[in-house]
C-alpha cells in the first residue's frame, strides 16, 4: 500500500541549483553516519534483529533492463550508484532482496515482460522499484499502484528511492530537471556507474526529440529535446578512456537533433569527441532520423570516414510509402531518406546503413507495403529491424483504423523473407580486415569484433585478443556475421590508455578522478546545511 508520503513525493519537479548536494555529497553524508558501538555482553532482541535487517544499503539488488542503448546507459548509472552506496548487485534474482525493473515502452511485448516481472517479484515477496519509460509515461497504471518509481530524469536519486522501498515506503520521483527554467538533458554524466561491458561506454548525448510520431509512446516519457553541453560530453568521454574503455556508443532518441536546443549541432560535438579518441579506439553513432541529418550530410560523411569512427549509421525509415509516413507524422518523405542513404554510400565507401520498418501501420495498403518491399530489395540493408505494428495506449495511432492482425503478421513474414533472401557479406570472404574485439558471442564460443563498418566478425576466443585491435583474414560469411582468422605475423594493438575496470567494478567514483590528478585521498565532503539535510531525509 502507498504510504502517506506518496502525495508529497509524486510529480515533484527536481529543480537544480548550485546549493543542491551533489550525488557525491549525498554518498559522503551516508558514509559519515557512525553506528553506536555495542558492548559485547549486550544481547540483541528479536525486534532489534528485525530492525537491523532493514538498514538500507545492506541488501542485494537484481536489476533487469529492457529496451534501447539509452535505457541501458540509465541502468548502468543506477547500478553504479547503488553499488557505491553499499548495496550488492547480483545476477541471481532469487537471492535478491530488491528487484529494480528498468522498463521500455516502445512495444507491447516489452511492457508485458515488465508487468509479468513485477507480478513474479511480488509473488516471491521481493521489494520492487520500477524505472524507465513505462512508469514515466503512465505512472497511474493499476499494476504500478504502491510501487516506488524512479523517473527517467531522476536516476541520480535511485539510492534514495531504493532506501525508502527497503523500509516499506512508496516514493515516486517523476519530475523534470531544470536550470533557470530550461529543461536539462537529465542526470549528471559524472555519476558512478557499472558498465555492462567494461570496454564500452554508452553516452546519452540528449534526451527526448523534436518529433511527434503518432505511434510513439517514448515521447510521452522522454519529452521534448534536451541536450547535454558539449564540454560535459567531452569530459565524460575523456574519463571513460582513462578507465580503459576502447569503444564509445553515442545514444539518444534522435542523435541528429542534438544541440538544436542549446545552439550547437551534432557535427560540432563529433569533431570535439574525435580529438579525445585514442588510436585504435572507436566511436559508434546512435540512431538519427532523416530530417535532422539532411542538413549535415557533408560533415557527417567526413566524420564517418574518420579512422576512429565506425562508418555506420542507423537511420529508421519505418515505411517507403509517403502516405504512411504522413500518417506517422515522420516529417520526411521517402526521397529524403534515399538522399541520405545515396549520399553517404557515395561519399563513405562501404558504409553500413541500418534501418527500421513497421509492418501493418494503420491505413497501410498493399500498394504502400509493396513500396517498402521494393525499397528493401533495392538497398539490401545489411541490418534491418522489422517490427509488426503494436498500437500503444494513448497514442494517436491507437485510435486509427487498424490493419487486421493476420495481415500485419503476413506482411511481417513476407518482409522477413525478403531480408533473408540475400547475404550481405559473401563478397567479403578473402578480405584482410582490422577489427576491434570487445564482446563475447551469445554461445560463448567466440569473441565478437567489429570492422571499420561495424560489421560483426567472430574471432577465436583467446584472452590476449579482448579489448585489442587485431588483423584477421575473413574465411566465412553468414547472414549477420563473418568469421576471421588472425594473421599469424601480426601483433594485437592495445587502444586502451589504461587498464579496463573489472566486470562489476564501479566507474566514475570521486576517488578515481582525484587519484588520476595525483592524490590518493578524496577530499572531505562539505558539511550539510539544514536545507541539504531536509533534501536527504525527504528524498
Coordinates of N, CA and C in Angstrom, one line a residue, residues 203-379:
X203 N 27.2 6.7 -23.9 CA 26.9 8.1 -23.5 C 25.6 8.7 -24.1
X204 N 24.7 9.1 -23.3 CA 23.5 9.7 -23.8 C 23.8 11.2 -24.1
X205 N 23.7 11.6 -25.3 CA 24.0 13.0 -25.6 C 22.8 13.9 -25.5
X206 N 21.6 13.4 -25.6 CA 20.4 14.2 -25.3 C 19.3 13.3 -25.0
X207 N 18.2 13.8 -24.5 CA 17.0 13.1 -24.2 C 15.9 13.7 -25.0
X208 N 14.8 12.9 -25.2 CA 13.7 13.5 -26.0 C 14.0 13.7 -27.4
X209 N 13.0 14.3 -28.1 CA 13.2 14.6 -29.6 C 12.3 15.7 -30.0
X210 N 12.4 16.1 -31.2 CA 11.6 17.2 -31.8 C 10.4 16.8 -32.6
X211 N 10.2 15.4 -32.7 CA 9.1 14.9 -33.5 C 7.9 14.6 -32.6
X212 N 6.8 14.2 -33.3 CA 5.6 13.8 -32.6 C 4.9 12.7 -33.3
X213 N 5.7 11.6 -33.5 CA 5.3 10.4 -34.3 C 4.0 9.9 -33.7
X214 N 3.0 9.5 -34.5 CA 1.7 9.1 -34.0 C 1.7 7.8 -33.3
X215 N 2.7 7.0 -33.5 CA 2.8 5.6 -32.9 C 3.6 5.6 -31.7
X216 N 4.4 6.7 -31.3 CA 5.4 6.6 -30.4 C 5.0 6.9 -28.9
X217 N 5.3 6.0 -28.0 CA 5.0 6.2 -26.6 C 6.2 6.8 -25.9
X218 N 7.4 6.6 -26.4 CA 8.6 7.0 -25.8 C 8.5 8.6 -25.6
X219 N 7.9 9.3 -26.5 CA 7.8 10.7 -26.4 C 7.1 11.1 -25.2
X220 N 6.1 10.3 -24.7 CA 5.4 10.6 -23.5 C 6.3 10.5 -22.3
X221 N 7.3 9.7 -22.4 CA 8.2 9.5 -21.3 C 9.4 10.5 -21.3
X222 N 10.0 10.6 -22.5 CA 11.3 11.3 -22.6 C 11.1 12.8 -23.0
X223 N 9.9 13.1 -23.5 CA 9.6 14.5 -23.8 C 10.3 15.1 -24.9
X224 N 10.3 16.5 -24.9 CA 11.0 17.3 -26.0 C 12.5 17.2 -25.8
X225 N 13.2 17.6 -26.9 CA 14.6 17.6 -26.9 C 15.3 18.4 -25.8
X226 N 16.3 17.8 -25.2 CA 17.1 18.5 -24.2 C 18.5 17.9 -24.3
X227 N 19.5 18.7 -24.7 CA 20.8 18.2 -25.0 C 21.8 18.5 -23.8
X228 N 22.8 17.7 -23.7 CA 23.9 17.9 -22.7 C 24.9 18.9 -23.4
X229 N 25.5 19.8 -22.6 CA 26.5 20.6 -23.2 C 27.7 19.8 -23.7
X230 N 28.4 20.3 -24.8 CA 29.5 19.6 -25.4 C 30.6 19.4 -24.4
X231 N 30.9 20.3 -23.5 CA 32.0 20.1 -22.6 C 31.8 19.0 -21.6
X232 N 30.5 18.8 -21.2 CA 30.2 17.7 -20.3 C 30.4 16.4 -21.0
X233 N 30.0 16.3 -22.3 CA 30.1 15.1 -23.0 C 31.5 14.7 -23.3
X234 N 32.3 15.7 -23.7 CA 33.7 15.5 -23.9 C 34.4 15.0 -22.6
X235 N 34.1 15.6 -21.5 CA 34.7 15.2 -20.2 C 34.3 13.8 -19.9
X236 N 33.1 13.4 -20.2 CA 32.6 12.0 -19.9 C 33.4 11.0 -20.8
X237 N 33.6 11.4 -22.0 CA 34.4 10.5 -22.9 C 35.8 10.4 -22.4
X238 N 36.4 11.5 -22.0 CA 37.8 11.6 -21.6 C 37.9 10.7 -20.3
X239 N 37.0 10.8 -19.4 CA 37.1 9.9 -18.2 C 36.9 8.4 -18.6
X240 N 36.1 8.1 -19.5 CA 35.9 6.7 -19.9 C 37.2 6.1 -20.5
X241 N 37.9 6.9 -21.3 CA 39.1 6.4 -21.8 C 40.2 6.2 -20.7
X242 N 40.1 7.1 -19.7 CA 41.0 7.0 -18.5 C 40.7 5.7 -17.8
X243 N 39.6 5.1 -18.0 CA 39.2 3.9 -17.3 C 39.3 2.6 -18.2
X244 N 40.0 2.8 -19.2 CA 40.3 1.6 -20.1 C 39.3 1.3 -21.2
X245 N 38.3 2.1 -21.3 CA 37.3 1.9 -22.4 C 38.0 2.1 -23.8
X246 N 37.5 1.2 -24.7 CA 38.1 1.3 -26.1 C 37.0 1.6 -27.1
X247 N 35.8 1.7 -26.7 CA 34.7 1.9 -27.7 C 33.6 2.7 -27.0
X248 N 33.2 3.8 -27.7 CA 32.1 4.6 -27.1 C 30.9 4.6 -28.1
X249 N 29.7 4.4 -27.5 CA 28.5 4.5 -28.2 C 27.8 5.8 -27.8
X250 N 27.4 6.6 -28.8 CA 26.6 7.7 -28.5 C 25.1 7.4 -28.8
X251 N 24.3 7.7 -27.8 CA 22.9 7.3 -27.9 C 22.0 8.4 -27.6
X252 N 20.7 8.3 -28.1 CA 19.6 9.2 -27.7 C 18.4 8.8 -28.5
X253 N 17.3 9.5 -28.3 CA 16.1 9.2 -29.1 C 16.3 9.6 -30.6
X254 N 17.2 10.6 -30.8 CA 17.5 11.1 -32.1 C 18.8 11.9 -32.0
X255 N 19.9 11.2 -32.4 CA 21.2 11.9 -32.3 C 21.3 13.1 -33.3
X256 N 20.6 13.0 -34.4 CA 20.7 14.0 -35.4 C 20.2 15.3 -34.9
X257 N 19.3 15.3 -34.0 CA 18.7 16.6 -33.5 C 19.5 17.2 -32.4
X258 N 20.6 16.6 -32.0 CA 21.5 17.0 -30.9 C 21.8 18.5 -31.1
X259 N 21.7 19.3 -30.0 CA 22.2 20.6 -29.9 C 21.3 21.7 -30.4
X260 N 20.2 21.4 -31.0 CA 19.3 22.4 -31.6 C 18.7 23.3 -30.5
X261 N 18.6 22.7 -29.3 CA 18.0 23.5 -28.2 C 19.1 24.3 -27.4
X262 N 20.3 24.1 -27.7 CA 21.4 24.8 -27.0 C 22.4 25.5 -27.9
X263 N 21.9 25.7 -29.2 CA 22.7 26.5 -30.1 C 23.9 25.8 -30.7
X264 N 23.9 24.5 -30.8 CA 25.0 23.8 -31.5 C 24.5 22.7 -32.3
X265 N 25.3 21.7 -32.8 CA 24.8 20.7 -33.6 C 25.7 19.4 -33.5
X266 N 25.2 18.3 -34.1 CA 25.9 17.0 -34.0 C 27.3 17.0 -34.5
X267 N 27.6 17.6 -35.7 CA 29.0 17.5 -36.2 C 30.0 18.3 -35.3
X268 N 29.5 19.4 -34.7 CA 30.4 20.1 -33.8 C 30.8 19.3 -32.6
X269 N 29.8 18.6 -32.1 CA 30.1 17.6 -31.0 C 31.1 16.5 -31.4
X270 N 30.8 15.9 -32.6 CA 31.6 14.8 -33.0 C 33.1 15.2 -33.3
X271 N 33.3 16.3 -33.9 CA 34.7 16.7 -34.1 C 35.4 16.9 -32.8
X272 N 34.7 17.4 -31.8 CA 35.4 17.6 -30.4 C 35.7 16.2 -29.8
X273 N 34.7 15.3 -30.0 CA 34.9 13.9 -29.4 C 36.1 13.2 -30.1
X274 N 36.2 13.4 -31.4 CA 37.2 12.7 -32.1 C 38.6 13.0 -31.6
X275 N 38.7 14.3 -31.2 CA 40.0 14.7 -30.6 C 40.5 13.9 -29.4
X276 N 39.5 13.3 -28.7 CA 39.8 12.6 -27.4 C 40.0 11.1 -27.6
X277 N 39.7 10.6 -28.8 CA 39.7 9.1 -29.0 C 41.1 8.6 -29.2
X278 N 41.6 7.7 -28.4 CA 43.0 7.2 -28.6 C 43.1 6.4 -29.9
X279 N 44.3 6.3 -30.4 CA 44.5 5.5 -31.6 C 44.0 4.0 -31.3
X280 N 43.2 3.5 -32.3 CA 42.7 2.1 -32.2 C 41.4 2.0 -31.5
X281 N 41.0 3.0 -30.7 CA 39.7 3.1 -30.1 C 38.7 3.6 -31.1
X282 N 37.4 3.3 -30.9 CA 36.4 3.6 -31.9 C 35.1 4.3 -31.3
X283 N 34.5 5.1 -32.1 CA 33.2 5.8 -31.7 C 32.1 5.3 -32.6
X284 N 31.0 4.9 -32.0 CA 29.8 4.5 -32.8 C 28.6 5.5 -32.6
X285 N 28.1 5.9 -33.7 CA 26.9 6.8 -33.6 C 25.6 6.1 -33.4
X286 N 24.7 6.7 -32.7 CA 23.4 6.1 -32.5 C 22.4 6.5 -33.6
X287 N 21.2 6.2 -33.3 CA 20.1 6.4 -34.2 C 19.8 7.8 -34.5
X288 N 19.6 8.2 -35.8 CA 19.2 9.5 -36.2 C 18.1 9.4 -37.2
X289 N 17.1 10.3 -37.0 CA 16.0 10.4 -38.0 C 16.4 11.2 -39.2
X290 N 15.9 10.9 -40.4 CA 16.3 11.6 -41.6 C 16.2 13.1 -41.6
X291 N 15.2 13.8 -41.0 CA 15.1 15.2 -41.2 C 16.3 16.0 -40.7
X292 N 16.8 15.6 -39.6 CA 17.9 16.5 -39.0 C 19.3 16.1 -39.4
X293 N 19.4 15.0 -40.1 CA 20.8 14.7 -40.6 C 21.0 15.2 -42.0
X294 N 19.8 15.5 -42.7 CA 19.9 16.0 -44.0 C 20.8 17.2 -44.2
X295 N 20.7 18.2 -43.3 CA 21.4 19.4 -43.4 C 22.9 19.3 -43.0
X296 N 23.3 18.1 -42.5 CA 24.7 17.9 -42.1 C 25.4 16.8 -42.9
X297 N 24.9 16.5 -44.0 CA 25.4 15.3 -44.8 C 26.9 15.5 -45.1
X298 N 27.3 16.6 -45.6 CA 28.7 16.8 -46.0 C 29.6 16.6 -44.8
X299 N 29.3 17.2 -43.6 CA 30.1 17.0 -42.4 C 30.1 15.5 -41.9
X300 N 28.9 15.0 -42.0 CA 28.7 13.6 -41.5 C 29.5 12.6 -42.3
X301 N 29.6 12.8 -43.6 CA 30.4 12.0 -44.5 C 31.9 12.0 -44.1
X302 N 32.4 13.3 -43.8 CA 33.8 13.4 -43.4 C 34.0 12.7 -42.1
X303 N 33.1 12.8 -41.1 CA 33.2 12.2 -39.8 C 33.2 10.7 -39.9
X304 N 32.3 10.1 -40.7 CA 32.2 8.7 -40.8 C 33.4 8.1 -41.6
X305 N 34.1 8.9 -42.3 CA 35.4 8.5 -42.9 C 36.5 8.5 -42.0
X306 N 36.4 9.1 -40.8 CA 37.5 9.3 -39.9 C 37.9 7.9 -39.4
X307 N 39.2 7.6 -39.3 CA 39.6 6.2 -38.9 C 39.2 5.7 -37.5
X308 N 38.8 6.7 -36.7 CA 38.4 6.3 -35.3 C 36.9 6.4 -35.1
X309 N 36.2 6.5 -36.2 CA 34.7 6.5 -36.2 C 34.2 5.3 -37.1
X310 N 33.3 4.5 -36.5 CA 32.7 3.5 -37.4 C 31.9 4.1 -38.5
X311 N 32.1 3.6 -39.7 CA 31.3 4.0 -40.9 C 30.0 3.3 -40.8
X312 N 29.1 3.7 -39.9 CA 27.9 3.1 -39.6 C 26.9 4.1 -39.1
X313 N 25.7 4.0 -39.7 CA 24.6 5.0 -39.2 C 23.3 4.2 -39.3
X314 N 22.5 4.4 -38.2 CA 21.2 3.8 -38.0 C 20.2 4.9 -38.3
X315 N 19.5 4.8 -39.5 CA 18.5 5.8 -40.0 C 17.2 5.1 -40.2
X316 N 16.3 5.1 -39.2 CA 15.0 4.4 -39.4 C 14.1 5.0 -40.5
X317 N 13.6 4.2 -41.4 CA 12.8 4.7 -42.5 C 11.3 4.5 -42.1
X318 N 11.0 3.3 -41.5 CA 9.7 2.9 -41.0 C 8.7 2.5 -42.1
X319 N 8.7 3.2 -43.2 CA 7.9 2.8 -44.3 C 8.4 3.5 -45.6
X320 N 8.2 2.9 -46.8 CA 8.7 3.6 -48.0 C 7.5 4.3 -48.7
X321 N 6.3 4.3 -48.0 CA 5.2 5.0 -48.6 C 5.0 6.4 -48.0
X322 N 5.0 7.4 -48.9 CA 4.8 8.8 -48.4 C 3.5 8.9 -47.7
X323 N 2.5 8.2 -48.1 CA 1.2 8.3 -47.4 C 1.2 7.8 -46.0
X324 N 1.9 6.7 -45.8 CA 2.0 6.1 -44.5 C 2.9 7.0 -43.6
X325 N 4.0 7.5 -44.2 CA 4.9 8.4 -43.5 C 4.2 9.7 -43.0
X326 N 3.2 10.1 -43.8 CA 2.4 11.3 -43.4 C 1.5 10.9 -42.2
X327 N 0.9 9.8 -42.3 CA 0.0 9.3 -41.2 C 0.9 9.1 -39.9
X328 N 2.1 8.7 -40.1 CA 3.0 8.5 -38.9 C 3.5 9.9 -38.4
X329 N 3.4 11.0 -39.2 CA 3.9 12.3 -38.8 C 5.5 12.2 -38.7
X330 N 6.1 11.6 -39.7 CA 7.5 11.4 -39.6 C 8.3 12.6 -40.1
X331 N 7.6 13.5 -40.8 CA 8.3 14.8 -41.2 C 9.4 14.7 -42.3
X332 N 9.3 13.6 -43.1 CA 10.1 13.5 -44.2 C 9.4 12.6 -45.2
X333 N 9.8 12.7 -46.5 CA 9.3 11.8 -47.5 C 10.4 10.7 -47.9
X334 N 10.0 9.7 -48.6 CA 10.9 8.6 -48.9 C 12.1 9.1 -49.7
X335 N 11.9 10.2 -50.5 CA 13.0 10.7 -51.3 C 14.1 11.3 -50.3
X336 N 13.7 11.9 -49.2 CA 14.6 12.4 -48.2 C 15.5 11.3 -47.7
X337 N 14.8 10.2 -47.3 CA 15.6 9.0 -46.8 C 16.6 8.5 -47.9
X338 N 16.1 8.4 -49.1 CA 17.0 7.9 -50.2 C 18.2 8.8 -50.4
X339 N 17.9 10.2 -50.3 CA 19.0 11.1 -50.4 C 20.1 10.9 -49.4
X340 N 19.7 10.7 -48.1 CA 20.6 10.4 -47.1 C 21.5 9.2 -47.4
X341 N 20.8 8.1 -47.7 CA 21.5 6.9 -48.0 C 22.4 6.9 -49.2
X342 N 21.9 7.5 -50.3 CA 22.7 7.6 -51.5 C 23.9 8.4 -51.3
X343 N 23.7 9.6 -50.6 CA 24.9 10.5 -50.4 C 25.9 9.8 -49.6
X344 N 25.6 9.2 -48.5 CA 26.6 8.5 -47.7 C 27.2 7.3 -48.3
X345 N 26.5 6.6 -49.1 CA 27.1 5.5 -49.8 C 28.1 5.9 -50.9
X346 N 27.8 7.1 -51.5 CA 28.8 7.6 -52.4 C 30.0 8.2 -51.8
X347 N 29.8 8.9 -50.7 CA 30.9 9.6 -50.0 C 31.7 8.8 -49.0
X348 N 31.0 7.7 -48.5 CA 31.7 6.9 -47.5 C 31.7 5.4 -48.0
X349 N 32.6 5.1 -48.8 CA 32.6 3.7 -49.4 C 32.5 2.6 -48.4
X350 N 31.5 1.7 -48.6 CA 31.4 0.6 -47.7 C 30.5 0.9 -46.5
X351 N 30.0 2.1 -46.3 CA 29.2 2.5 -45.1 C 28.1 1.5 -44.9
X352 N 27.8 1.2 -43.6 CA 26.7 0.4 -43.2 C 25.5 1.3 -42.8
X353 N 24.4 1.1 -43.5 CA 23.2 1.8 -43.1 C 22.2 0.8 -42.6
X354 N 21.9 0.9 -41.3 CA 20.9 0.1 -40.7 C 19.6 0.9 -40.7
X355 N 18.4 0.2 -40.7 CA 17.2 0.9 -40.7 C 16.1 0.0 -40.0
X356 N 14.9 0.7 -39.7 CA 13.8 0.0 -39.1 C 12.6 0.1 -40.0
X357 N 11.7 -0.9 -39.9 CA 10.5 -0.8 -40.7 C 9.3 -1.4 -39.8
X358 N 8.2 -0.6 -39.9 CA 7.0 -1.1 -39.2 C 6.0 -1.7 -40.2
X359 N 5.6 -2.9 -40.0 CA 4.7 -3.6 -40.9 C 3.3 -3.5 -40.3
X360 N 2.3 -3.0 -41.2 CA 0.9 -3.0 -40.8 C 0.5 -1.8 -40.0
X361 N 1.1 -0.7 -40.3 CA 0.7 0.6 -39.6 C -0.7 0.9 -40.1
X362 N -1.6 1.5 -39.2 CA -3.0 1.7 -39.6 C -3.0 2.5 -41.0
X363 N -3.9 2.0 -41.8 CA -4.1 2.6 -43.1 C -3.1 2.1 -44.2
X364 N -2.2 1.3 -43.8 CA -1.2 0.8 -44.8 C -1.9 -0.1 -45.8
X365 N -1.9 0.2 -47.1 CA -2.5 -0.6 -48.1 C -1.4 -1.6 -48.7
X366 N -1.9 -2.5 -49.6 CA -1.0 -3.4 -50.2 C 0.0 -2.7 -51.1
X367 N -0.5 -1.6 -51.7 CA 0.4 -0.8 -52.6 C 1.5 -0.1 -51.7
X368 N 1.1 0.4 -50.5 CA 2.1 1.0 -49.6 C 3.1 0.0 -49.2
X369 N 2.7 -1.2 -48.8 CA 3.6 -2.2 -48.4 C 4.5 -2.6 -49.5
X370 N 4.0 -2.7 -50.7 CA 4.9 -3.1 -51.8 C 6.0 -2.1 -52.0
X371 N 5.7 -0.8 -51.8 CA 6.8 0.2 -51.9 C 7.9 -0.1 -50.9
X372 N 7.5 -0.6 -49.7 CA 8.5 -0.9 -48.7 C 9.3 -2.1 -49.1
X373 N 8.7 -3.1 -49.6 CA 9.3 -4.3 -50.2 C 10.4 -3.9 -51.2
X374 N 9.9 -3.1 -52.2 CA 10.8 -2.6 -53.2 C 12.0 -1.9 -52.7
X375 N 11.8 -1.1 -51.7 CA 13.0 -0.3 -51.1 C 14.0 -1.3 -50.5
X376 N 13.6 -2.3 -49.8 CA 14.5 -3.3 -49.2 C 15.2 -4.1 -50.3
X377 N 14.5 -4.5 -51.3 CA 15.1 -5.2 -52.4 C 16.2 -4.3 -53.1
X378 N 15.9 -3.0 -53.2 CA 16.8 -2.1 -53.9 C 18.1 -1.8 -53.1
X379 N 17.9 -1.7 -51.8 CA 19.1 -1.2 -51.0 C 19.7 -2.4 -50.2

